[in-house]
Coordinates of C-alpha atoms in Angstrom, one line a residue:
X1 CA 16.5 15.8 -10.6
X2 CA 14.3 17.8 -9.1
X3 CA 11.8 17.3 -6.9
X4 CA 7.8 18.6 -6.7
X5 CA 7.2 21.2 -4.7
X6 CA 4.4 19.3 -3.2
X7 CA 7.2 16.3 -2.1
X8 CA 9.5 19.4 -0.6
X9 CA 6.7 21.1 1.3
X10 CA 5.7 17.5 3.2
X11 CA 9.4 15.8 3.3
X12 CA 11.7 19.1 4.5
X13 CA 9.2 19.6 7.5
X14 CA 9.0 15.9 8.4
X15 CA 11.2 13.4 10.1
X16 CA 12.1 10.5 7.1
X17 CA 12.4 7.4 6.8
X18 CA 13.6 6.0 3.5
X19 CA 12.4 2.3 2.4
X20 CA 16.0 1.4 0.5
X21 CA 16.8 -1.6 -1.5
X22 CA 20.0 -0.7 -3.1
X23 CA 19.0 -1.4 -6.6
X24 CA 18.2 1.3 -8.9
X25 CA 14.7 3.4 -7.7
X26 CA 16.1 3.5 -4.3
X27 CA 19.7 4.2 -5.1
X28 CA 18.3 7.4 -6.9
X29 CA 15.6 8.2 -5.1
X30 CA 19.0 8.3 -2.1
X31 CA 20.5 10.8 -4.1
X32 CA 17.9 12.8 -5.6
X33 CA 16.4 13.2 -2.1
X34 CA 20.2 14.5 -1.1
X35 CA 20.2 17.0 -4.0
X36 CA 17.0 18.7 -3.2
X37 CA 17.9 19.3 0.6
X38 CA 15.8 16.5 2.2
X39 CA 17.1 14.7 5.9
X40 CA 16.4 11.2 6.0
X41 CA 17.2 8.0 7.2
X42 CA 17.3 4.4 5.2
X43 CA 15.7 1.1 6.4
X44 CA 16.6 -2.0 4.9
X45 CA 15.1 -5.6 4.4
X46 CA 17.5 -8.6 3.7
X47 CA 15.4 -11.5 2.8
X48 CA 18.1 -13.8 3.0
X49 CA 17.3 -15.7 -0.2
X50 CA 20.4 -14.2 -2.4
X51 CA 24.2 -14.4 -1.9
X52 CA 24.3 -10.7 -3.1
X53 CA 21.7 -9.3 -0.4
X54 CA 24.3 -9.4 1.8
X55 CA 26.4 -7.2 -0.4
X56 CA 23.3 -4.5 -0.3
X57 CA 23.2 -4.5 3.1
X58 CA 26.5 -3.5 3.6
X59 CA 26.3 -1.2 1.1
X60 CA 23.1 0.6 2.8
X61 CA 25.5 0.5 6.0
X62 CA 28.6 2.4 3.6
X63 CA 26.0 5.1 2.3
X64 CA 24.3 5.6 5.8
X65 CA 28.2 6.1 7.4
X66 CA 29.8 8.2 4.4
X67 CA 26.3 10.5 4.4
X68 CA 25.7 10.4 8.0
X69 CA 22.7 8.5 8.6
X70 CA 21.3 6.3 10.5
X71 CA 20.5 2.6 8.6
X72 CA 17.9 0.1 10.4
X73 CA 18.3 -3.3 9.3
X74 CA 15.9 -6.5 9.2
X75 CA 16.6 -9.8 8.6
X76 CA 14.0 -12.4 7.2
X77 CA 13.3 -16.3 6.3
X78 CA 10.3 -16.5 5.0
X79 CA 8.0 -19.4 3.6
X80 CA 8.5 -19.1 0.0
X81 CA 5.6 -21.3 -0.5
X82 CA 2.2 -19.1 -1.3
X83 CA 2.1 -15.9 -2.3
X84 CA 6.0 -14.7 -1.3
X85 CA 5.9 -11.0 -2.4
X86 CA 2.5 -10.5 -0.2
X87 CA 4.5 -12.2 2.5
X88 CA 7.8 -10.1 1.9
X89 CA 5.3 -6.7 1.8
X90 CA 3.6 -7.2 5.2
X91 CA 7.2 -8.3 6.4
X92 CA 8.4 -4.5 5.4
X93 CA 5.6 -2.7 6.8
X94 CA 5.3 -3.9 10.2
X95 CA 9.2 -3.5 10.3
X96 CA 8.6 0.2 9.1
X97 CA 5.5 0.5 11.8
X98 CA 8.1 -0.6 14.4
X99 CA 10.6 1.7 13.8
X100 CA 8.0 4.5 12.8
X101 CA 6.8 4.2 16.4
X102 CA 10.1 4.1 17.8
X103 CA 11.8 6.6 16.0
X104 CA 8.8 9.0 15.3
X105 CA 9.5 9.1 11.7
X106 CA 6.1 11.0 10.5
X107 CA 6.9 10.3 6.6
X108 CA 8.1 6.9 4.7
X109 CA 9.1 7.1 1.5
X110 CA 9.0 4.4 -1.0
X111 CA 11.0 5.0 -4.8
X112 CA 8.1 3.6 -6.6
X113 CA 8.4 5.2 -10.2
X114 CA 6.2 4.9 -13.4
X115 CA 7.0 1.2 -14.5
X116 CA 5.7 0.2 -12.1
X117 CA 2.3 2.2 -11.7
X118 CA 1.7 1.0 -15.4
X119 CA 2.9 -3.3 -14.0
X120 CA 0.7 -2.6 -11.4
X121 CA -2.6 -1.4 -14.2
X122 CA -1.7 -4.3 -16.4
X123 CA -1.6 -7.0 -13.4
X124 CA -4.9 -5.7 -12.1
X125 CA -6.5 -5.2 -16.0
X126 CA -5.9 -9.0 -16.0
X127 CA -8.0 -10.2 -13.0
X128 CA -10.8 -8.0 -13.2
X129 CA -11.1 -4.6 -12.1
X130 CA -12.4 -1.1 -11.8
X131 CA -11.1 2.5 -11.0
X132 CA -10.2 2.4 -7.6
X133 CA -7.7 -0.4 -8.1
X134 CA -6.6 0.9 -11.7
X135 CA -5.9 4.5 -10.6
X136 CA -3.1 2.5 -8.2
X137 CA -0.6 4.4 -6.0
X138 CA -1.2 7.6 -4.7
X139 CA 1.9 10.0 -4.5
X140 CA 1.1 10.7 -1.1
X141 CA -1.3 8.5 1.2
X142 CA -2.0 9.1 5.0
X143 CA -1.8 6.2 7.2
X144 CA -2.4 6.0 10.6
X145 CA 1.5 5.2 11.7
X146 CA 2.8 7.8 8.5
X147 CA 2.3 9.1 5.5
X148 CA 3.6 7.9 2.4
X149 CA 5.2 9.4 0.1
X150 CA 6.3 8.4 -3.8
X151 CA 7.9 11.1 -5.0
X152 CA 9.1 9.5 -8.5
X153 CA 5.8 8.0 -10.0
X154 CA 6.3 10.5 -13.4
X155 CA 9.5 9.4 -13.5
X156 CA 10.7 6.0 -15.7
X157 CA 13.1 3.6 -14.9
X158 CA 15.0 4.8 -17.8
X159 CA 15.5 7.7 -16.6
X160 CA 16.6 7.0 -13.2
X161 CA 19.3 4.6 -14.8
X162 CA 20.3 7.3 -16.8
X163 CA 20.4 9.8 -13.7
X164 CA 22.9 7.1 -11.4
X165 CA 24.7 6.5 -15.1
X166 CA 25.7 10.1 -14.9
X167 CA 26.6 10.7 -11.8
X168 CA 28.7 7.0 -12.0
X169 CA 26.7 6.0 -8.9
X170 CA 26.8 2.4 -7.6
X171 CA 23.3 0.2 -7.9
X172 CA 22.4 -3.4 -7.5
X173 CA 20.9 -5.5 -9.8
X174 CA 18.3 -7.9 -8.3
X175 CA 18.1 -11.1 -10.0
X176 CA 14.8 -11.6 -9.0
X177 CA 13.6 -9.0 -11.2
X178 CA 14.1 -11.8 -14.0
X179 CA 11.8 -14.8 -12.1
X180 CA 8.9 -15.0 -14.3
X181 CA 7.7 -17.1 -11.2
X182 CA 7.1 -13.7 -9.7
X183 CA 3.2 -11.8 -11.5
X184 CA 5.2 -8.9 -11.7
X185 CA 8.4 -10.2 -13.2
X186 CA 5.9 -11.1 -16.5
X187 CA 4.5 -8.2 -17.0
X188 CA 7.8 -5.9 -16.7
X189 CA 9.0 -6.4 -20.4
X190 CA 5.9 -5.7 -21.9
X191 CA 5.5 -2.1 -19.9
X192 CA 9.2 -1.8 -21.0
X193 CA 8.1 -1.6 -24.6
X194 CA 4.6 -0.1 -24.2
X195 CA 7.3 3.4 -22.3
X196 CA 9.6 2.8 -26.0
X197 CA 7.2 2.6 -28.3
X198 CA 4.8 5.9 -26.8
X199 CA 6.5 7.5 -24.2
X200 CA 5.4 8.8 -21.3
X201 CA 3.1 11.7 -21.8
X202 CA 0.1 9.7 -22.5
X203 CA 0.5 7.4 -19.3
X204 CA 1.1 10.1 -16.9
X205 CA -2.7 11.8 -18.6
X206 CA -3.9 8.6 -18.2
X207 CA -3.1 8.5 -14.9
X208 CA -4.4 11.7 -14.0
X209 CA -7.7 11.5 -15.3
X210 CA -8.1 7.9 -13.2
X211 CA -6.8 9.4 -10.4
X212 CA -9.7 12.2 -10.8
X213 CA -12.4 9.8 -11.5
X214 CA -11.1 7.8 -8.5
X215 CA -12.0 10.9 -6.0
X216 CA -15.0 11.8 -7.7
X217 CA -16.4 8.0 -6.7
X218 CA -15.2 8.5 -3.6
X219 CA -17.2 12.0 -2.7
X220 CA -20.1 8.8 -2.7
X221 CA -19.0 7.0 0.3
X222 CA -17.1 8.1 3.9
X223 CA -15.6 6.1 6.7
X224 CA -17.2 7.1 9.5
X225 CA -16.2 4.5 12.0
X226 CA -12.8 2.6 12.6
X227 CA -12.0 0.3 15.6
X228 CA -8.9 -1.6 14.8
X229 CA -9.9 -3.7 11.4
X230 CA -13.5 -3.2 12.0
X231 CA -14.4 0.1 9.5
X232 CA -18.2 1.2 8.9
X233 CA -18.6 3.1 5.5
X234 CA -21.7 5.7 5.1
X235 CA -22.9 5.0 1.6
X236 CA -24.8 7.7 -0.6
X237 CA -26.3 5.3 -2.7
X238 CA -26.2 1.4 -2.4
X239 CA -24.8 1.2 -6.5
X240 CA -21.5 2.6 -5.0
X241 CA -21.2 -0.9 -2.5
X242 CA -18.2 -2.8 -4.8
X243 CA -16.2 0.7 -5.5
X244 CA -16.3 1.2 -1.6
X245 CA -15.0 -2.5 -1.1
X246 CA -12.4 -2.3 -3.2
X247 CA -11.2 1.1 -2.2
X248 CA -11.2 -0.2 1.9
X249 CA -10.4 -3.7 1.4
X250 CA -6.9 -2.4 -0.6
X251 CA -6.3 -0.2 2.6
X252 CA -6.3 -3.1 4.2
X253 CA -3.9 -5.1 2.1
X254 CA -6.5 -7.3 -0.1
X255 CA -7.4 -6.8 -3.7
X256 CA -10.3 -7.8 -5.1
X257 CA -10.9 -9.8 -8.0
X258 CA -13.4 -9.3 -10.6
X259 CA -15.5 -12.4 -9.2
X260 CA -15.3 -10.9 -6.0
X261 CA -16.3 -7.6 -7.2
X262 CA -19.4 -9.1 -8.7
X263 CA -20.4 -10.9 -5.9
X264 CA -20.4 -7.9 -3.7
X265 CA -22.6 -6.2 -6.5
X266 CA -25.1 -9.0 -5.8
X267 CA -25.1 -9.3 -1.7
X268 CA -25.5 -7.3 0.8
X269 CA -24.2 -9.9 3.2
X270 CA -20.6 -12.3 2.0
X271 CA -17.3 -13.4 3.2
X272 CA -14.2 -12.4 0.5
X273 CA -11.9 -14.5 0.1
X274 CA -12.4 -16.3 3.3
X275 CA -11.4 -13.8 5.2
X276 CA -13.4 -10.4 5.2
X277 CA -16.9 -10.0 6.2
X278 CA -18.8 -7.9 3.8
X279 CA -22.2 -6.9 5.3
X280 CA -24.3 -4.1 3.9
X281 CA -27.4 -2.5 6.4
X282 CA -29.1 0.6 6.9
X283 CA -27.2 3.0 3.9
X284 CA -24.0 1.7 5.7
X285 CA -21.1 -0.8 4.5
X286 CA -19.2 -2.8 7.6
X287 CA -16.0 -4.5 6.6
X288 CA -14.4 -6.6 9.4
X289 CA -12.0 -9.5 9.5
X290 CA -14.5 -12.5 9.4
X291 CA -14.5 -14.4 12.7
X292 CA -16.9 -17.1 13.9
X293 CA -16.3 -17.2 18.3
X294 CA -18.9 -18.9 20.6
X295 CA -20.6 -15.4 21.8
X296 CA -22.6 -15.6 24.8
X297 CA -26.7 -15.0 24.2
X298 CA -26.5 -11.6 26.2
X299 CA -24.4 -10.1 23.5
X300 CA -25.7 -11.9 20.5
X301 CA -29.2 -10.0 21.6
X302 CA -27.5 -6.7 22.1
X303 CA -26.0 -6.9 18.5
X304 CA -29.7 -8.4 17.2
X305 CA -31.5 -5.4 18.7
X306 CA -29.0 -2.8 17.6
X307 CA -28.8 -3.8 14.2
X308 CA -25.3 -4.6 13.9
X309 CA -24.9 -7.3 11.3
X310 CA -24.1 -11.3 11.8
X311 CA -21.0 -11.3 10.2
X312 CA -19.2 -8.9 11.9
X313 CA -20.4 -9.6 15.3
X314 CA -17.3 -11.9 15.4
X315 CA -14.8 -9.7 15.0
X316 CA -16.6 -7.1 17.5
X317 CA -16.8 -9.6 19.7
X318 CA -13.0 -10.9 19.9
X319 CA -11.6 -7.4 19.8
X320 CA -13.9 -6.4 22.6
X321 CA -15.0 -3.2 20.5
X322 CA -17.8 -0.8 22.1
X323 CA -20.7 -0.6 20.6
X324 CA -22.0 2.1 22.2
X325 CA -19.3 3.6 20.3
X326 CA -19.6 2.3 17.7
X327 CA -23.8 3.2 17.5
X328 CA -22.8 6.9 17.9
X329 CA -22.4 7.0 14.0
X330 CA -24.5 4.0 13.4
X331 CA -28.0 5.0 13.6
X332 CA -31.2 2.9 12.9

């Protein structure tokens, strides 16, 4: 299988990391990135919540010795109680940051493919939402630790079965894929079907026209200021606040809902989901974590006379960030 051009040009001049599983997307993605030339190396997660993890794990350690890479491995216990998968996500990335950081891999790649762009439009088309969150992954996103790269989102999970099939490569099976306690485990049979019944062309056009209309919203609003968590988002036009949101707040690992969407439609000044401070002033859009420290009266008064708004005073506060900095793009 062969990969884009665009995938070649960024992964064959990069140092890789390779986000690996063992089951079938990242068993494929292993050897499909081998066929097309690219050097890597494989990180694994073992959650410790299935006998056969430990199985994967020592198969990760086979491939990475009979290939000659290297394999970094995590172990975790996590709360199951609460959201799990969010838990298990953030687990990965700070274990990828880490390593990143360490190792100076510059690109991580994740085997996302197609099912899962369309799980991912159907979980969101149930709570509420708009383009930015429908468009979903981007093939290739830069962060400041890496850039990501998802090289297989036109490809289905049929036909990266049918690729390991053929070339009688070993996979796992995860039989958590079947807990319909997990949102995603519920949706998985019905995108199954929708790829039967009409193929992929459609999707894949789909895609590419809300991936489109997802930049052209975006040519409406720029960060122009980033401390930490603190970001400060020039706005052309204040109709443009809940598309902004949603775009920023996703970078920082929360999605909106529809109710939320709506309520950041209707104030300029709001805490989501008890934890981010929405504040909108002056043509600009702050996002902060929301944090509520005794502050002394000196800098309260600095904040008032600068305009910087209540609610993310807080987090400026705590994090000690300038704001003589921070006024050089904040002008009133």
């Amino acid at each position: 299988m062969k990969l884009e051009q665009k995938y070649l040009d960024i992964l064959k001049d990069g140092k890789n990391l390779l986000a690996f599983s063992a089951g079938v997307d990242s068993t494929a993605l292993f050897f499909i990135l081998m066929q097309n030339g690219i050097e890597f190396d494989i990180a694994i997660v073992n959650y410790n919540l299935r006998e056969q993890s430990k199985d994967e794990v020592e198969y990760a350690k086979w491939l990475a010795k009979e290939y000659n890479k290297k394999v970094f491995i995590k172990s975790a216990r996590l709360d199951k109680k609460g959201n799990f998968e969010s838990k298990a996500r953030d687990f990965r990335y700070k274990f990828f940051k880490k390593l990143s950081k360490k190792e100076d891999y510059n690109n991580l790649i994740l085997a996302h493919q197609l099912n899962d762009k369309l799980e991912w439009l159907l979980m969101r088309l149930s709570k509420g939402a708009g383009v930015s969150e429908l468009a979903g992954m981007k093939c290739i996103e830069q962060r400041d630790e890496f850039t990501i790269v998802k090289p297989m989102l036109d490809w289905t999970k049929d036909e990266l079965l049918e690729f390991l099939e053929e070339n009688k490569i070993k996979y796992f099976v995860d039989a958590s894929n079947f807990d319909k306690t997990y949102e995603r485990n519920r949706f998985r049979p019905i995108v199954d079907e929708l790829i039967k019944v009409g193929g992929k062309k459609g999707y894949l056009k789909s895609f590419q026209i809300l991936h489109h209309e997802r930049e052209a919203l975006q040519e409406h609003f720029k960060l122009v200021y980033k401390k930490k968590k603190l970001l400060v988002i020039k706005l052309s036009d204040k109709k443009y606040k809940s598309y902004a949101v949603a775009y920023y707040l996703k970078r920082l690992g929360y999605l909106i809902s529809g109710k939320d969407r709506l309520a950041v439609d209707e104030h300029d000044s709001l805490v989501v989901g008890q934890k981010w401070a929405i504040e909108y002033a002056n043509e600009h859009l702050f996002i902060s974590p929301y944090k509520t420290p005794a502050m002394p009266k000196e800098f309260k008064e600095i904040c008032r006379v600068c305009k910087i708004p209540p609610k993310v005073r807080g987090y400026i506060f705590n994090k000690e960030i300038s704001i003589k900095k921070l006024l050089r793009v904040y002008r009133v």
